Amino acid sequence: MFVLAIGVFVGGVWIQYSRGRENALVEFRAIVQKAAAVFAQGAGDASAVKSGMDIIFASYPDLAAATVQINGKAVFAQQKSTGFLSMTPSGEPVITASSPMLITQSAPFTTGNGTPAFISALVYVMRPVSVYRVACVSFVIILTATIFAIIVVFLPHAQAEDSPEAEAPKPAPPREAVPAQAARCEAPPGVTEPPAARPEGERQPEEAPAEEGQAGAPQ
């Protein structure tokens, strides 16, 4: 399951990156066409050009920064977050951000009065929220696998400890009573058994004295 989660994350990021790169190229070509139309319609009107470019910049959420130069001088520069543009020693704004999730594209176009212009755009190939969503899916897979493993390992052990058979052991079967006479070993033939031991304090009976002579013996 852990290998599956890693595979889902890597595969998801790669799919998002491949699709995002294609979409970024398509989006950049559309931006170039719209920028050329704005400069063609507002030739000589700086405020109209600035307003039209602001509309284009706001219409594309994946457009992070853009600059337009005419005759080597920047006539438009905009960024959605600090750090995407920097200033050259001559004071011209240029795109300097570099990231695997961003792609920089540049293309020439012609204004309405035939003046050559140059547009550069920084477009998101994959936004951070896309990476976050893929990571969430992988996290859910890992969490599910971990909970399942805990249940499989510990649940049978807990059930065995809580069972009545484990708490109260089975009683031993009753032993048969052995008669005292049967328990005494019989002495082998010719062997006299010793007299049984008497309690202390009890006197041993005295043997009767032997009769002196035989009664009624013939004279």
C-alpha positions in Angstrom: 0.0 0.0 0.0 2.8 2.4 0.8 4.4 1.7 -2.6 1.0 2.3 -4.2 0.7 5.6 -2.4 4.1 6.7 -3.7 3.2 5.6 -7.2 0.0 7.5 -7.1 1.8 10.7 -6.0 4.6 10.4 -8.6 2.1 9.5 -11.3 -0.3 12.2 -10.4 2.4 14.9 -10.4 3.7 13.7 -13.7 0.3 13.7 -15.3 -0.5 17.2 -14.0 2.9 18.5 -15.2 2.4 17.0 -18.7 -1.1 18.4 -19.1 -0.1 21.7 -17.5 2.8 22.2 -19.9 0.6 21.7 -22.9 -2.0 24.0 -21.5 0.6 26.7 -20.8 1.8 26.7 -24.4 -1.7 27.0 -25.7 -2.4 29.8 -23.2 0.7 31.7 -24.1 -0.2 31.7 -27.8 -3.6 33.1 -27.0 -2.0 35.8 -24.8 0.3 36.8 -27.7 -2.7 37.1 -30.1 -4.7 39.2 -27.7 -1.7 41.4 -26.8 -1.1 42.1 -30.6 -4.8 43.0 -31.0 -4.6 45.4 -28.0 -1.5 47.2 -29.4 -3.1 47.3 -32.9 -6.3 48.9 -31.6 -4.6 51.3 -29.2 -1.7 52.4 -31.2 -0.4 55.7 -29.9 -2.7 55.6 -26.9 -0.7 54.4 -23.9 -3.7 54.4 -21.5 -5.7 52.2 -23.8 -2.9 49.8 -24.2 -2.3 49.7 -20.4 -6.0 49.1 -19.8 -6.2 46.3 -22.4 -3.2 44.5 -21.1 -4.5 44.7 -17.5 -7.7 43.0 -18.7 -5.6 40.2 -20.5 -3.5 39.7 -17.4 -6.5 39.3 -15.1 -8.2 36.9 -17.5 -5.6 34.2 -17.1 -5.2 32.9 -13.6 -2.1 30.8 -14.6 -0.3 33.9 -16.0 2.1 34.8 -13.2 4.0 37.7 -14.9 4.2 39.4 -18.3 6.3 42.1 -19.9 6.0 43.9 -23.3 8.9 45.7 -24.9 8.9 48.0 -27.9 12.3 49.1 -29.3 14.0 47.6 -26.3 12.0 49.6 -23.8 9.4 48.1 -21.5 5.9 49.5 -22.1 4.1 47.0 -19.8 5.2 44.9 -16.9 2.9 43.1 -14.4 3.2 40.3 -11.9 0.8 38.6 -9.6 3.3 38.0 -6.8 6.6 39.5 -5.8 9.7 37.8 -7.0 8.7 37.1 -10.5 10.2 40.3 -11.9 13.5 42.0 -11.3 15.0 45.2 -12.5 18.1 45.4 -14.8 20.9 48.0 -14.2 19.2 50.1 -16.8 15.9 50.0 -14.9 14.1 47.6 -17.3 11.8 44.9 -15.7 12.6 41.4 -16.8 11.3 38.0 -15.8 13.8 36.2 -13.5 11.7 33.6 -11.6 12.6 30.0 -12.3 10.7 27.0 -11.0 9.7 23.5 -12.3 6.1 24.6 -11.9 6.6 27.7 -14.1 7.5 28.1 -17.8 8.7 31.3 -19.5 7.8 31.9 -23.1 8.6 34.8 -25.4 7.4 35.8 -28.8 7.6 38.8 -31.2 4.5 40.6 -32.6 3.8 43.8 -34.6 1.9 46.7 -33.3 -0.8 48.6 -35.3 1.6 51.1 -36.8 4.0 48.3 -37.8 6.5 48.7 -34.9 8.0 45.4 -33.8 7.3 44.4 -30.2 8.3 41.6 -27.9 6.2 39.9 -25.2 7.4 37.6 -22.5 5.1 35.7 -20.1 5.6 33.5 -17.1 2.9 30.8 -17.0 2.2 28.2 -14.4 2.7 24.6 -15.7 1.3 23.2 -12.4 0.0 25.2 -9.6 0.9 24.4 -5.9 -2.7 23.5 -5.2 -2.5 20.7 -7.8 0.5 19.1 -6.0 -1.4 19.5 -2.7 -4.4 17.6 -4.0 -2.3 14.7 -5.3 -0.5 14.6 -1.9 -3.8 14.4 -0.1 -4.9 11.4 -2.2 -1.6 9.6 -1.3 -2.0 10.5 2.4 -5.4 9.0 2.4 -4.1 5.8 0.9 -1.2 5.6 3.5 -3.6 6.3 6.4 -6.1 3.7 5.2 -3.3 1.1 4.9 -1.9 1.9 8.4 -5.4 1.6 10.1 -6.0 -1.7 8.3 -2.6 -3.1 9.4 -3.3 -2.1 13.0 -6.7 -3.8 12.9 -5.3 -7.0 11.4 -2.4 -7.2 13.8 -4.0 -6.2 17.1 -7.7 -7.2 16.8 -7.2 -11.0 16.9 -4.9 -10.7 19.9 -7.4 -8.5 21.8 -10.2 -10.9 21.1 -8.1 -13.9 22.4 -7.4 -12.0 25.6 -11.1 -11.1 26.2 -12.4 -14.6 25.5 -13.8 -16.6 28.6 -11.6 -19.6 27.8 -8.5 -17.4 28.2 -9.7 -15.8 31.5 -10.9 -19.0 33.3 -8.9 -22.1 32.7 -10.7 -25.4 32.5 -10.9 -27.3 35.9 -8.8 -30.5 36.1 -10.8 -33.8 36.1 -11.5 -35.2 39.5 -9.1 -37.9 40.7 -10.5 -41.3 41.7 -10.3 -42.1 45.4 -7.9 -45.0 46.0 -8.9 -47.3 49.0 -6.4 -47.3 51.8 -6.1 -51.1 51.8 -5.4 -51.1 48.1 -2.9 -48.3 48.5 -0.9 -50.5 51.0 1.6 -52.7 49.3 1.4 -56.3 50.2 4.6 -57.8 51.6 6.2 -60.6 49.7 5.9 -64.1 51.1 8.2 -64.9 54.0 8.6 -61.3 55.0 6.9 -60.2 58.2 5.4 -56.8 58.2 6.7 -54.5 61.0 4.1 -53.6 63.6 2.2 -50.4 63.0 3.5 -47.4 64.8 1.5 -46.4 67.8 0.9 -42.9 69.0 3.2 -41.5 71.6 2.1 -42.2 75.2 0.4 -45.4 74.4 2.1 -48.4 76.1 3.1 -51.5 74.3 1.1 -54.5 75.6 3.2 -56.9 77.6 3.6 -60.4 76.4 2.2 -63.1 78.6 4.9 -65.0 80.5 5.6 -68.5 79.4 4.0 -71.2 81.4 6.4 -73.1 83.7 6.1 -76.6 82.7 3.2 -78.2 81.3 0.2 -78.6 83.4 -0.7 -82.1 84.3 2.6 -83.6 83.2 2.9 -87.3 84.2 5.0 -87.9 87.3 
